[in-house]
Amino acid sequence: MPSPDGAPFRDLLLDPHYWRPRLEKLERVPRSLLIFPRPDLARPGVEVVELRLRAHDGKRLRCILGRPSFCLATDAVHVRVSNEVSTTELDWHSIEEGNADLVFNFPPERRLEDRVLDVLRVAMAVGSVESTDWRKVDLLPRRADSRDELVLADMLREKGWV
């Protein structure tokens, strides 16, 4: 049912019944995670790896993860969406402070609900790589420039729907 202010799609995105079948599919489809060390992209004291995985619908997702090489465990893991997957997009300052930083982008012409599921898939993958609970992965490291898919993925996680 549409909302009184004429925003039916927004209401749909906040409905657990809308997300349930999509989240079930996310759980069923294997992510096929591959990890490639990228010493060619690293800096002194910073390790860089490339992650490749499959989205819930089989599309390929590619990520670059930078993390301090001097820590056994990072203080925090940040996931950020970027227009370009490259080390120039990494937050080097955050990595030097002891955090892991991951950047990825979406396949072209991706619908919002698919982008939300991509964010969740990437958060789960980087959580396993960094040996941390994926629910503690920071999806909104810079709240000022948060994108819709990050906010929605964080909301789904916070509400316990996934």
PDB file of C-alpha atoms in Angstrom:
ATOM      1  CA  MET A   1       0.000   0.000   0.000  1.00  0.00           C
ATOM      2  CA  PRO A   2       1.422   3.410  -0.903  1.00  0.00           C
ATOM      3  CA  SER A   3       2.223   5.821   1.869  1.00  0.00           C
ATOM      4  CA  PRO A   4       0.155   9.001   2.273  1.00  0.00           C
ATOM      5  CA  ASP A   5       3.050  11.163   1.087  1.00  0.00           C
ATOM      6  CA  GLY A   6       3.309   9.230  -2.199  1.00  0.00           C
ATOM      7  CA  ALA A   7       6.536   7.349  -1.476  1.00  0.00           C
ATOM      8  CA  PRO A   8       5.563   3.678  -1.996  1.00  0.00           C
ATOM      9  CA  PHE A   9       9.066   2.581  -2.975  1.00  0.00           C
ATOM     10  CA  ARG A  10      10.581   4.064   0.184  1.00  0.00           C
ATOM     11  CA  ASP A  11       7.984   2.264   2.298  1.00  0.00           C
ATOM     12  CA  LEU A  12       8.708  -0.953   0.455  1.00  0.00           C
ATOM     13  CA  LEU A  13      12.420  -0.642   1.208  1.00  0.00           C
ATOM     14  CA  LEU A  14      11.596  -0.413   4.913  1.00  0.00           C
ATOM     15  CA  ASP A  15       9.330  -3.476   4.882  1.00  0.00           C
ATOM     16  CA  PRO A  16      10.826  -6.756   6.219  1.00  0.00           C
ATOM     17  CA  HIS A  17       8.520  -8.778   3.937  1.00  0.00           C
ATOM     18  CA  TYR A  18      10.099  -7.097   0.904  1.00  0.00           C
ATOM     19  CA  TRP A  19      13.611  -8.049   2.053  1.00  0.00           C
ATOM     20  CA  ARG A  20      12.971 -11.577   3.374  1.00  0.00           C
ATOM     21  CA  PRO A  21      13.120 -13.468   0.017  1.00  0.00           C
ATOM     22  CA  ARG A  22      16.085 -11.399  -1.131  1.00  0.00           C
ATOM     23  CA  LEU A  23      18.009 -12.034   2.084  1.00  0.00           C
ATOM     24  CA  GLU A  24      17.199 -15.756   1.889  1.00  0.00           C
ATOM     25  CA  LYS A  25      18.672 -15.824  -1.617  1.00  0.00           C
ATOM     26  CA  LEU A  26      21.761 -14.005  -0.329  1.00  0.00           C
ATOM     27  CA  GLU A  27      22.217 -16.780   2.252  1.00  0.00           C
ATOM     28  CA  ARG A  28      21.689 -19.609  -0.282  1.00  0.00           C
ATOM     29  CA  VAL A  29      24.030 -18.471  -3.045  1.00  0.00           C
ATOM     30  CA  PRO A  30      27.718 -19.218  -2.314  1.00  0.00           C
ATOM     31  CA  ARG A  31      29.934 -16.158  -2.414  1.00  0.00           C
ATOM     32  CA  SER A  32      32.939 -17.942  -4.022  1.00  0.00           C
ATOM     33  CA  LEU A  33      35.477 -15.680  -2.322  1.00  0.00           C
ATOM     34  CA  LEU A  34      38.955 -15.440  -3.835  1.00  0.00           C
ATOM     35  CA  ILE A  35      41.780 -13.471  -2.209  1.00  0.00           C
ATOM     36  CA  PHE A  36      44.793 -12.233  -4.148  1.00  0.00           C
ATOM     37  CA  PRO A  37      47.758 -10.567  -2.422  1.00  0.00           C
ATOM     38  CA  ARG A  38      48.649  -7.344  -4.219  1.00  0.00           C
ATOM     39  CA  PRO A  39      52.169  -6.379  -3.097  1.00  0.00           C
ATOM     40  CA  ASP A  40      52.385  -4.172  -6.198  1.00  0.00           C
ATOM     41  CA  LEU A  41      49.744  -1.881  -4.634  1.00  0.00           C
ATOM     42  CA  ALA A  42      51.067  -1.945  -1.063  1.00  0.00           C
ATOM     43  CA  ARG A  43      52.987   0.715   0.821  1.00  0.00           C
ATOM     44  CA  PRO A  44      55.476   0.279   3.640  1.00  0.00           C
ATOM     45  CA  GLY A  45      53.532  -0.948   6.665  1.00  0.00           C
ATOM     46  CA  VAL A  46      50.356  -1.530   4.628  1.00  0.00           C
ATOM     47  CA  GLU A  47      49.248  -4.811   3.078  1.00  0.00           C
ATOM     48  CA  VAL A  48      46.844  -4.706   0.127  1.00  0.00           C
ATOM     49  CA  VAL A  49      44.754  -7.621  -1.109  1.00  0.00           C
ATOM     50  CA  GLU A  50      42.154  -7.914  -3.831  1.00  0.00           C
ATOM     51  CA  LEU A  51      38.933  -9.751  -3.068  1.00  0.00           C
ATOM     52  CA  ARG A  52      36.755 -11.222  -5.771  1.00  0.00           C
ATOM     53  CA  LEU A  53      33.385 -12.693  -4.960  1.00  0.00           C
ATOM     54  CA  ARG A  54      29.989 -13.370  -6.414  1.00  0.00           C
ATOM     55  CA  ALA A  55      26.905 -11.359  -5.586  1.00  0.00           C
ATOM     56  CA  HIS A  56      23.562 -12.991  -4.776  1.00  0.00           C
ATOM     57  CA  ASP A  57      22.678 -12.985  -8.483  1.00  0.00           C
ATOM     58  CA  GLY A  58      26.033 -14.245  -9.774  1.00  0.00           C
ATOM     59  CA  LYS A  59      27.474 -10.849 -10.744  1.00  0.00           C
ATOM     60  CA  ARG A  60      31.152 -10.419  -9.955  1.00  0.00           C
ATOM     61  CA  LEU A  61      32.212  -8.029  -7.228  1.00  0.00           C
ATOM     62  CA  ARG A  62      35.789  -6.801  -6.936  1.00  0.00           C
ATOM     63  CA  CYS A  63      37.215  -5.124  -3.834  1.00  0.00           C
ATOM     64  CA  ILE A  64      40.524  -3.700  -2.691  1.00  0.00           C
ATOM     65  CA  LEU A  65      41.356  -4.135   0.993  1.00  0.00           C
ATOM     66  CA  GLY A  66      44.143  -2.221   2.684  1.00  0.00           C
ATOM     67  CA  ARG A  67      45.194  -3.093   6.214  1.00  0.00           C
ATOM     68  CA  PRO A  68      48.138  -2.423   8.461  1.00  0.00           C
ATOM     69  CA  SER A  69      50.762  -5.123   8.172  1.00  0.00           C
ATOM     70  CA  PHE A  70      52.024  -4.475  11.697  1.00  0.00           C
ATOM     71  CA  CYS A  71      48.790  -5.513  13.494  1.00  0.00           C
ATOM     72  CA  LEU A  72      47.484  -8.998  14.201  1.00  0.00           C
ATOM     73  CA  ALA A  73      43.969  -7.566  14.430  1.00  0.00           C
ATOM     74  CA  THR A  74      42.716  -4.242  13.143  1.00  0.00           C
ATOM     75  CA  ASP A  75      40.852  -1.769  15.324  1.00  0.00           C
ATOM     76  CA  ALA A  76      37.966  -1.420  12.863  1.00  0.00           C
ATOM     77  CA  VAL A  77      36.986  -2.553   9.380  1.00  0.00           C
ATOM     78  CA  HIS A  78      35.464   0.054   7.063  1.00  0.00           C
ATOM     79  CA  VAL A  79      33.534  -0.726   3.886  1.00  0.00           C
ATOM     80  CA  ARG A  80      33.158   2.060   1.366  1.00  0.00           C
ATOM     81  CA  VAL A  81      31.651   2.312  -2.086  1.00  0.00           C
ATOM     82  CA  SER A  82      33.735   4.035  -4.709  1.00  0.00           C
ATOM     83  CA  ASN A  83      33.388   4.892  -8.371  1.00  0.00           C
ATOM     84  CA  GLU A  84      36.720   3.216  -9.004  1.00  0.00           C
ATOM     85  CA  VAL A  85      38.318   0.207  -7.317  1.00  0.00           C
ATOM     86  CA  SER A  86      41.899   1.296  -6.844  1.00  0.00           C
ATOM     87  CA  THR A  87      44.352   2.067  -4.096  1.00  0.00           C
ATOM     88  CA  THR A  88      43.881   5.780  -4.724  1.00  0.00           C
ATOM     89  CA  GLU A  89      40.439   5.347  -3.140  1.00  0.00           C
ATOM     90  CA  LEU A  90      41.778   3.733   0.050  1.00  0.00           C
ATOM     91  CA  ASP A  91      41.798   5.805   3.208  1.00  0.00           C
ATOM     92  CA  TRP A  92      45.538   5.568   3.874  1.00  0.00           C
ATOM     93  CA  HIS A  93      45.315   7.702   7.008  1.00  0.00           C
ATOM     94  CA  SER A  94      42.745   5.355   8.559  1.00  0.00           C
ATOM     95  CA  ILE A  95      44.860   2.318   7.662  1.00  0.00           C
ATOM     96  CA  GLU A  96      47.933   3.901   9.262  1.00  0.00           C
ATOM     97  CA  GLU A  97      45.857   4.380  12.429  1.00  0.00           C
ATOM     98  CA  GLY A  98      45.270   0.607  12.610  1.00  0.00           C
ATOM     99  CA  ASN A  99      42.019   0.170  10.666  1.00  0.00           C
ATOM    100  CA  ALA A 100      41.245  -1.974   7.637  1.00  0.00           C
ATOM    101  CA  ASP A 101      39.702  -0.122   4.704  1.00  0.00           C
ATOM    102  CA  LEU A 102      37.863  -1.797   1.837  1.00  0.00           C
ATOM    103  CA  VAL A 103      36.612  -0.108  -1.317  1.00  0.00           C
ATOM    104  CA  PHE A 104      34.445  -1.635  -4.019  1.00  0.00           C
ATOM    105  CA  ASN A 105      32.083  -0.584  -6.741  1.00  0.00           C
ATOM    106  CA  PHE A 106      28.945  -2.044  -8.242  1.00  0.00           C
ATOM    107  CA  PRO A 107      28.441  -3.683 -11.596  1.00  0.00           C
ATOM    108  CA  PRO A 108      27.023  -1.146 -14.079  1.00  0.00           C
ATOM    109  CA  GLU A 109      23.340  -0.221 -13.918  1.00  0.00           C
ATOM    110  CA  ARG A 110      22.730  -2.010 -10.613  1.00  0.00           C
ATOM    111  CA  ARG A 111      19.330  -1.553  -8.958  1.00  0.00           C
ATOM    112  CA  LEU A 112      19.245  -0.167  -5.422  1.00  0.00           C
ATOM    113  CA  GLU A 113      18.047  -3.369  -3.774  1.00  0.00           C
ATOM    114  CA  ASP A 114      20.848  -5.320  -5.492  1.00  0.00           C
ATOM    115  CA  ARG A 115      23.397  -2.748  -4.330  1.00  0.00           C
ATOM    116  CA  VAL A 116      22.144  -3.169  -0.744  1.00  0.00           C
ATOM    117  CA  LEU A 117      22.641  -6.926  -0.996  1.00  0.00           C
ATOM    118  CA  ASP A 118      26.093  -6.349  -2.520  1.00  0.00           C
ATOM    119  CA  VAL A 119      27.064  -4.240   0.500  1.00  0.00           C
ATOM    120  CA  LEU A 120      25.909  -6.990   2.853  1.00  0.00           C
ATOM    121  CA  ARG A 121      27.777  -9.643   0.835  1.00  0.00           C
ATOM    122  CA  VAL A 122      30.988  -7.607   0.883  1.00  0.00           C
ATOM    123  CA  ALA A 123      30.640  -6.914   4.634  1.00  0.00           C
ATOM    124  CA  MET A 124      30.265 -10.643   5.303  1.00  0.00           C
ATOM    125  CA  ALA A 125      33.288 -11.444   3.140  1.00  0.00           C
ATOM    126  CA  VAL A 126      35.592  -8.840   4.671  1.00  0.00           C
ATOM    127  CA  GLY A 127      34.444  -9.896   8.148  1.00  0.00           C
ATOM    128  CA  SER A 128      35.617 -13.437   7.458  1.00  0.00           C
ATOM    129  CA  VAL A 129      38.895 -12.219   5.923  1.00  0.00           C
ATOM    130  CA  GLU A 130      39.589  -9.956   8.895  1.00  0.00           C
ATOM    131  CA  SER A 131      38.367 -12.554  11.447  1.00  0.00           C
ATOM    132  CA  THR A 132      35.741 -10.232  12.856  1.00  0.00           C
ATOM    133  CA  ASP A 133      31.993 -10.438  13.203  1.00  0.00           C
ATOM    134  CA  TRP A 134      30.565  -8.978   9.992  1.00  0.00           C
ATOM    135  CA  ARG A 135      27.951  -7.163  12.073  1.00  0.00           C
ATOM    136  CA  LYS A 136      30.768  -5.030  13.489  1.00  0.00           C
ATOM    137  CA  VAL A 137      32.064  -4.015  10.055  1.00  0.00           C
ATOM    138  CA  ASP A 138      31.574  -0.266   9.698  1.00  0.00           C
ATOM    139  CA  LEU A 139      29.358   0.452   6.693  1.00  0.00           C
ATOM    140  CA  LEU A 140      29.092   4.160   7.439  1.00  0.00           C
ATOM    141  CA  PRO A 141      32.654   5.320   8.178  1.00  0.00           C
ATOM    142  CA  ARG A 142      31.874   8.814   6.889  1.00  0.00           C
ATOM    143  CA  ARG A 143      28.282   9.520   7.799  1.00  0.00           C
ATOM    144  CA  ALA A 144      28.282  12.837   5.918  1.00  0.00           C
ATOM    145  CA  ASP A 145      28.655  11.162   2.525  1.00  0.00           C
ATOM    146  CA  SER A 146      26.660   7.977   3.166  1.00  0.00           C
ATOM    147  CA  ARG A 147      25.003   6.440   0.165  1.00  0.00           C
ATOM    148  CA  ASP A 148      21.494   4.975   0.207  1.00  0.00           C
ATOM    149  CA  GLU A 149      22.693   1.398  -0.194  1.00  0.00           C
ATOM    150  CA  LEU A 150      25.029   1.717   2.801  1.00  0.00           C
ATOM    151  CA  VAL A 151      22.317   3.234   4.980  1.00  0.00           C
ATOM    152  CA  LEU A 152      19.795   0.555   3.993  1.00  0.00           C
ATOM    153  CA  ALA A 153      22.277  -2.297   4.496  1.00  0.00           C
ATOM    154  CA  ASP A 154      23.160  -0.915   7.916  1.00  0.00           C
ATOM    155  CA  MET A 155      19.458  -0.634   8.773  1.00  0.00           C
ATOM    156  CA  LEU A 156      18.774  -4.258   7.743  1.00  0.00           C
ATOM    157  CA  ARG A 157      21.650  -5.400   9.912  1.00  0.00           C
ATOM    158  CA  GLU A 158      20.672  -3.216  12.891  1.00  0.00           C
ATOM    159  CA  LYS A 159      17.068  -4.452  12.810  1.00  0.00           C
ATOM    160  CA  GLY A 160      18.325  -8.041  12.817  1.00  0.00           C
ATOM    161  CA  TRP A 161      16.671  -8.915   9.506  1.00  0.00           C
ATOM    162  CA  VAL A 162      19.926 -10.415   8.309  1.00  0.00           C
TER     163      VAL A 162
END
